CSV table of C-alpha atoms in Angstrom, one decimal:
chain,number,residue,atom,x,y,z
A,1,MET,CA,-87.6,63.4,19.4
A,2,PHE,CA,-88.2,64.2,15.7
A,3,SER,CA,-87.6,61.9,12.7
A,4,TYR,CA,-85.7,63.8,10.0
A,5,ARG,CA,-88.4,63.0,7.7
A,6,HIS,CA,-91.2,65.4,7.5
A,7,ALA,CA,-93.8,62.7,6.3
A,8,PHE,CA,-94.2,61.6,9.7
A,9,HIS,CA,-95.3,65.2,11.0
A,10,ALA,CA,-97.1,66.4,7.9
A,11,GLY,CA,-100.2,68.4,8.8
A,12,ASN,CA,-99.4,68.6,12.5
A,13,HIS,CA,-100.0,71.8,14.7
A,14,ALA,CA,-96.4,73.0,13.8
A,15,ASP,CA,-97.5,73.0,10.0
A,16,VAL,CA,-100.7,74.7,10.8
A,17,LEU,CA,-98.5,77.5,12.4
A,18,LYS,CA,-95.6,77.6,9.9
A,19,HIS,CA,-98.0,77.4,6.7
A,20,THR,CA,-100.3,79.9,7.9
A,21,VAL,CA,-97.6,82.4,8.4
A,22,LEU,CA,-95.9,81.4,5.1
A,23,ILE,CA,-99.3,82.1,3.2
A,24,ALA,CA,-100.0,85.2,4.7
A,25,ALA,CA,-96.5,86.3,4.2
A,26,LEU,CA,-96.4,85.4,0.6
A,27,GLN,CA,-99.8,86.7,-0.4
A,28,HIS,CA,-98.5,90.1,0.5
A,29,LEU,CA,-95.2,89.8,-1.3
A,30,VAL,CA,-96.9,88.9,-4.5
A,31,GLU,CA,-99.0,92.0,-4.5
A,32,LYS,CA,-96.0,94.0,-6.1
A,33,ASP,CA,-95.3,93.5,-9.7
A,34,ALA,CA,-91.5,92.8,-9.4
A,35,ALA,CA,-90.4,89.2,-9.5
A,36,LEU,CA,-89.9,87.2,-6.1
A,37,THR,CA,-87.4,84.8,-5.6
A,38,VAL,CA,-88.2,82.2,-2.8
A,39,LEU,CA,-85.5,79.9,-1.1
A,40,ASP,CA,-86.8,77.0,0.8
A,41,THR,CA,-83.7,75.3,2.6
A,42,HIS,CA,-85.1,72.2,3.8
A,43,ALA,CA,-87.8,71.3,1.2
A,44,GLY,CA,-88.7,67.7,2.0
A,45,ALA,CA,-90.7,65.7,-0.5
A,46,GLY,CA,-93.2,68.5,-1.3
A,47,LEU,CA,-96.5,66.4,-0.9
A,48,TYR,CA,-97.6,63.9,1.6
A,49,ARG,CA,-100.2,61.5,1.8
A,50,LEU,CA,-102.0,61.6,5.2
A,51,ASP,CA,-103.4,58.4,4.7
A,52,GLY,CA,-100.1,56.6,4.0
A,53,ASP,CA,-97.5,54.7,6.0
A,54,TYR,CA,-95.4,57.7,7.4
A,55,ALA,CA,-98.4,59.9,8.4
A,56,ASN,CA,-100.4,57.0,10.0
A,57,THR,CA,-97.2,55.9,12.2
A,58,SER,CA,-97.8,59.2,14.3
A,59,ALA,CA,-101.4,60.4,13.0
A,60,GLU,CA,-100.1,63.9,14.0
A,61,SER,CA,-102.6,65.5,11.3
A,62,ALA,CA,-105.6,64.4,13.4
A,63,ASP,CA,-104.5,67.2,16.1
A,64,GLY,CA,-103.5,69.7,13.2
A,65,ILE,CA,-105.2,70.3,9.8
A,66,ALA,CA,-107.8,67.6,10.3
A,67,ARG,CA,-109.5,69.7,13.3
A,68,LEU,CA,-109.7,72.8,10.9
A,69,VAL,CA,-111.5,70.8,8.3
A,70,ALA,CA,-113.6,68.7,10.5
A,71,PRO,CA,-117.5,68.9,9.9
A,72,GLY,CA,-118.9,71.6,12.4
A,73,ALA,CA,-115.6,73.4,12.5
A,74,PRO,CA,-116.3,77.3,13.5
A,75,ALA,CA,-115.7,79.9,10.7
A,76,LEU,CA,-112.2,80.7,10.4
A,77,GLN,CA,-110.2,83.9,10.8
A,78,PRO,CA,-109.1,85.1,7.2
A,79,ALA,CA,-105.3,83.8,7.6
A,80,LEU,CA,-106.6,80.3,8.8
A,81,GLN,CA,-109.1,80.0,6.1
A,82,ALA,CA,-106.6,80.9,3.6
A,83,TYR,CA,-104.4,78.3,4.8
A,84,VAL,CA,-107.5,75.7,4.7
A,85,ASP,CA,-108.4,76.7,1.5
A,86,LEU,CA,-105.0,76.2,0.1
A,87,VAL,CA,-104.6,72.5,1.5
A,88,ARG,CA,-108.1,71.5,0.2
A,89,ALA,CA,-107.1,72.8,-3.5
A,90,PHE,CA,-104.6,69.6,-3.4
A,91,ASN,CA,-107.6,67.4,-2.3
A,92,GLN,CA,-110.7,66.2,-4.2
A,93,GLY,CA,-114.0,65.6,-2.4
A,94,ALA,CA,-114.5,66.3,1.4
A,95,ALA,CA,-111.5,64.1,2.7
A,96,THR,CA,-108.2,65.6,3.3
A,97,ARG,CA,-105.6,62.9,2.2
A,98,VAL,CA,-103.0,64.9,0.5
A,99,TYR,CA,-101.0,67.5,2.4
A,100,PRO,CA,-98.9,70.2,0.5
A,101,GLY,CA,-95.6,70.8,2.0
A,102,SER,CA,-93.9,74.3,1.6
A,103,PRO,CA,-92.6,73.9,-1.9
A,104,PHE,CA,-96.1,73.3,-3.2
A,105,ILE,CA,-97.8,75.9,-1.1
A,106,ILE,CA,-95.2,78.7,-2.4
A,107,GLN,CA,-95.5,77.3,-5.9
A,108,ARG,CA,-99.2,77.5,-5.8
A,109,LEU,CA,-99.0,81.2,-4.9
A,110,LEU,CA,-96.1,82.4,-7.0
A,111,ARG,CA,-96.6,84.2,-10.6
A,112,ASP,CA,-95.1,82.8,-13.7
A,113,HIS,CA,-92.1,85.2,-13.4
A,114,ASP,CA,-91.1,84.2,-9.8
A,115,LYS,CA,-88.4,81.5,-8.9
A,116,LEU,CA,-88.5,79.0,-6.5
A,117,LYS,CA,-85.3,77.2,-5.4
A,118,LEU,CA,-85.9,74.1,-3.5
A,119,PHE,CA,-82.7,72.3,-1.3
A,120,GLU,CA,-83.0,69.1,-0.1
A,121,LEU,CA,-80.1,66.5,1.1
A,122,HIS,CA,-82.0,63.4,2.0
A,123,PRO,CA,-81.8,61.0,-0.8
A,124,THR,CA,-85.3,59.4,-0.5
A,125,ASP,CA,-87.1,62.9,0.0
A,126,LEU,CA,-85.0,64.4,-2.8
A,127,ARG,CA,-86.2,61.6,-5.3
A,128,ALA,CA,-90.0,62.2,-4.1
A,129,LEU,CA,-89.5,66.0,-4.3
A,130,ALA,CA,-88.1,65.7,-7.8
A,131,GLY,CA,-90.8,63.5,-9.2
A,132,ASN,CA,-93.5,65.7,-7.6
A,133,VAL,CA,-92.3,68.7,-9.0
A,134,ALA,CA,-92.0,67.4,-12.4
A,135,GLN,CA,-95.6,66.9,-12.4
A,136,LEU,CA,-96.1,70.5,-12.0
A,137,GLU,CA,-94.5,71.3,-15.4
A,138,ALA,CA,-93.3,74.6,-13.9
A,139,GLY,CA,-90.3,74.5,-16.3
A,140,ARG,CA,-87.4,76.7,-15.1
A,141,GLN,CA,-89.8,78.4,-12.5
A,142,VAL,CA,-88.8,75.7,-9.9
A,143,ALA,CA,-85.3,74.3,-9.4
A,144,VAL,CA,-84.5,71.2,-7.3
A,145,LEU,CA,-81.1,71.2,-5.8
A,146,HIS,CA,-79.4,68.3,-4.2
A,147,GLU,CA,-77.7,70.7,-1.7
A,148,ASP,CA,-77.3,72.0,2.1
A,149,GLY,CA,-79.7,74.6,2.1
A,150,PHE,CA,-77.8,76.5,4.6
A,151,GLU,CA,-75.0,76.8,2.1
A,152,GLY,CA,-76.8,76.7,-1.0
A,153,ILE,CA,-78.8,79.8,-0.6
A,154,LYS,CA,-75.7,81.9,-0.8
A,155,LYS,CA,-75.4,81.9,-4.5
A,156,PHE,CA,-78.7,83.3,-4.8
A,157,LEU,CA,-78.7,86.4,-2.5
A,158,PRO,CA,-79.0,89.1,-3.7
A,159,PRO,CA,-81.6,87.9,-6.4
A,160,PRO,CA,-81.9,89.7,-9.7
A,161,ALA,CA,-84.9,91.5,-8.9
A,162,ARG,CA,-83.8,92.3,-5.4
A,163,ARG,CA,-87.0,90.6,-3.9
A,164,ALA,CA,-86.7,87.4,-1.9
A,165,LEU,CA,-88.2,85.3,0.8
A,166,VAL,CA,-86.0,82.7,2.3
A,167,LEU,CA,-87.9,80.0,4.4
A,168,CYS,CA,-85.6,77.8,6.9
A,169,ASP,CA,-87.1,74.9,8.9
A,170,PRO,CA,-84.4,72.3,9.4
A,171,SER,CA,-85.4,69.2,11.7
A,172,TYR,CA,-83.2,70.4,14.4
A,173,GLU,CA,-82.5,66.7,15.1
A,174,MET,CA,-78.8,67.6,15.1
A,175,LYS,CA,-78.1,70.5,18.0
A,176,SER,CA,-75.6,72.2,15.4
A,177,ASP,CA,-78.8,73.1,13.3
A,178,TYR,CA,-79.5,76.0,15.7
A,179,GLY,CA,-76.1,77.4,15.2
A,180,LYS,CA,-76.4,77.1,11.4
A,181,VAL,CA,-79.6,78.9,11.4
A,182,LEU,CA,-78.1,82.0,13.2
A,183,ASP,CA,-75.0,81.9,11.0
A,184,MET,CA,-77.1,81.7,8.0
A,185,ALA,CA,-79.5,84.6,9.2
A,186,ALA,CA,-76.3,86.7,9.9
A,187,ASP,CA,-74.7,86.0,6.6
A,188,SER,CA,-77.9,86.5,4.7
A,189,LEU,CA,-78.6,89.9,5.9
A,190,LYS,CA,-75.1,90.8,4.7
A,191,ARG,CA,-75.6,89.7,1.4
A,192,PHE,CA,-79.2,90.9,1.1
A,193,ALA,CA,-80.4,93.1,3.8
A,194,THR,CA,-83.9,93.7,2.4
A,195,GLY,CA,-84.9,90.1,2.2
A,196,THR,CA,-87.6,88.7,4.1
A,197,TYR,CA,-86.3,85.6,6.3
A,198,ALA,CA,-88.7,83.2,7.9
A,199,PHE,CA,-87.2,80.8,10.5
A,200,TRP,CA,-89.3,78.0,11.9
A,201,TYR,CA,-88.1,76.2,15.3
A,202,PRO,CA,-89.4,73.6,18.0
A,203,ILE,CA,-90.2,74.7,21.2
A,204,ILE,CA,-88.7,72.0,23.3
A,205,PRO,CA,-87.0,71.5,26.8
A,206,ARG,CA,-83.4,72.4,25.2
A,207,PRO,CA,-81.4,75.5,25.9
A,208,GLU,CA,-80.9,76.0,22.2
A,209,ALA,CA,-84.5,76.1,21.4
A,210,HIS,CA,-85.0,79.0,23.9
A,211,ASP,CA,-82.0,80.8,23.1
A,212,LEU,CA,-82.7,80.9,19.3
A,213,PRO,CA,-85.4,83.4,19.1
A,214,ARG,CA,-83.5,85.5,21.5
A,215,ARG,CA,-80.4,85.6,19.5
A,216,LEU,CA,-82.4,86.2,16.2
A,217,LYS,CA,-84.1,89.2,17.9
A,218,THR,CA,-80.6,90.5,19.0
A,219,LEU,CA,-79.4,90.0,15.4
A,220,ALA,CA,-82.2,91.8,13.8
A,221,THR,CA,-82.2,94.5,16.2
A,222,LYS,CA,-78.4,95.3,15.7
A,223,ALA,CA,-79.0,95.2,12.0
A,224,GLY,CA,-81.7,97.9,12.4
A,225,LYS,CA,-84.2,95.4,10.9
A,226,SER,CA,-87.9,94.8,11.9
A,227,TRP,CA,-88.9,91.1,13.2
A,228,LEU,CA,-91.9,89.3,14.2
A,229,HIS,CA,-92.1,86.4,16.4
A,230,ALA,CA,-95.2,84.0,16.6
A,231,THR,CA,-95.5,80.7,18.9
A,232,LEU,CA,-98.0,78.2,19.2
A,233,THR,CA,-98.3,75.9,22.1
A,234,VAL,CA,-100.8,73.0,22.2
A,235,LYS,CA,-99.8,70.9,25.3
A,236,SER,CA,-97.4,70.5,28.2
A,237,SER,CA,-93.9,69.6,27.5
A,238,LYS,CA,-93.8,67.4,30.7
A,239,MET,CA,-93.3,63.6,30.4
A,240,THR,CA,-96.4,61.8,31.8
A,241,GLU,CA,-96.5,58.2,33.3
A,242,THR,CA,-99.0,55.6,31.7
A,243,ALA,CA,-101.2,53.3,34.0
A,244,ALA,CA,-98.7,50.6,33.2
A,245,GLY,CA,-95.8,52.8,34.6
A,246,ASP,CA,-94.3,53.5,31.6
A,247,VAL,CA,-92.9,57.1,30.9
A,248,LYS,CA,-94.7,58.7,28.2
A,249,ARG,CA,-93.0,61.6,25.9
A,250,PRO,CA,-95.2,64.4,25.0
A,251,GLY,CA,-94.0,64.7,21.3
A,252,LEU,CA,-93.7,68.1,20.0
A,253,PRO,CA,-95.6,70.6,22.4
A,254,ALA,CA,-95.1,73.8,20.7
A,255,SER,CA,-93.3,75.6,17.9
A,256,GLY,CA,-92.5,79.1,16.5
A,257,MET,CA,-91.9,81.4,13.8
A,258,PHE,CA,-89.3,84.1,13.7
A,259,LEU,CA,-89.4,86.5,10.8
A,260,ILE,CA,-86.8,89.2,9.9
A,261,ASN,CA,-88.2,92.1,7.6
A,262,PRO,CA,-91.9,90.6,7.8
A,263,PRO,CA,-94.6,92.1,5.6
A,264,PHE,CA,-96.1,94.8,7.6
A,265,THR,CA,-99.5,93.2,7.4
A,266,LEU,CA,-98.6,89.9,9.0
A,267,LYS,CA,-98.9,91.0,12.6
A,268,ALA,CA,-102.4,92.0,12.2
A,269,ALA,CA,-103.2,88.8,10.4
A,270,LEU,CA,-101.8,86.7,13.2
A,271,LYS,CA,-103.3,88.6,16.0
A,272,ASP,CA,-106.7,87.5,14.6
A,273,ALA,CA,-105.7,84.1,13.8
A,274,LEU,CA,-103.3,82.9,16.5
A,275,PRO,CA,-106.0,82.8,19.3
A,276,GLN,CA,-108.4,80.6,17.3
A,277,MET,CA,-105.6,78.3,16.3
A,278,THR,CA,-104.7,78.0,20.0
A,279,GLU,CA,-108.4,77.1,20.7
A,280,LEU,CA,-108.9,74.5,17.9
A,281,LEU,CA,-105.6,73.0,18.3
A,282,ALA,CA,-105.5,72.7,22.2
A,283,GLN,CA,-104.4,69.2,23.4
A,284,ASP,CA,-104.5,70.3,27.2
A,285,ARG,CA,-104.8,73.3,29.4
A,286,ASN,CA,-101.5,74.4,28.7
A,287,ALA,CA,-102.4,75.5,25.2
A,288,THR,CA,-101.3,79.2,24.6
A,289,HIS,CA,-99.8,81.5,22.0
A,290,THR,CA,-97.5,84.6,21.9
A,291,LEU,CA,-97.0,87.4,19.2
A,292,GLU,CA,-94.5,90.0,19.4
A,293,SER,CA,-92.5,92.5,17.2
A,294,GLY,CA,-90.0,95.0,17.1
A,295,GLY,CA,-87.9,97.4,14.9
């Protein structure tokens, strides 16, 4: 169902949700003067061409970022507008040909004294990431690490200034990723209980995908930590039959973001943004969203 390489999915509806949440969280976290360390466990290539071979293969951005920047699009809620503005900052003119992945979104929002650690195992994406980051001339602010992010973040927790955001968004191609996310969340809270942890996951017809947010909620509650869970569904997950009698898979119908120790401003931002996101990105009448929090 998923290609490991994010280039095929850049700018799709899942990216809209993930990156809107990421930007809203980061904007709050950088308001404090103290240095922030951000750890991105599955960084990908960092920058993507929406008119390139990979993105054109699936053309998923057409039902994602492209709908938000289309001529005649309505005025956007603040969190969605901040997301669109940041994506547009990587493009010249009206066309959106370049899409920034989480490493470049994060780096754009960091201050000089903040740190960003990027983990990537895929050799092709690692080369692309290293090349893209080199163009930033960010010096020691950004480190590209050829490591498994699930394990690699351990040596950076707790960070020197005791402030951190961890973004974890594996491909979940391997079922074991779901368990690794839970293990990482539990281990990270033991190492650094006050960090902000953001987990993206696909909502697909697989038991592990539905168990993950429930188990993260239990973990956060037992640890006495606040949590926030946002989901965006754009279409039905059911397979359909074409006129020729072929079975058509729906692709990714929905995704979620689960945060432990979320910024207190995030729920209000998403309460306004999610309904509009649902309306603008809906692909059929099954489009919906959820937003819950606790702790």
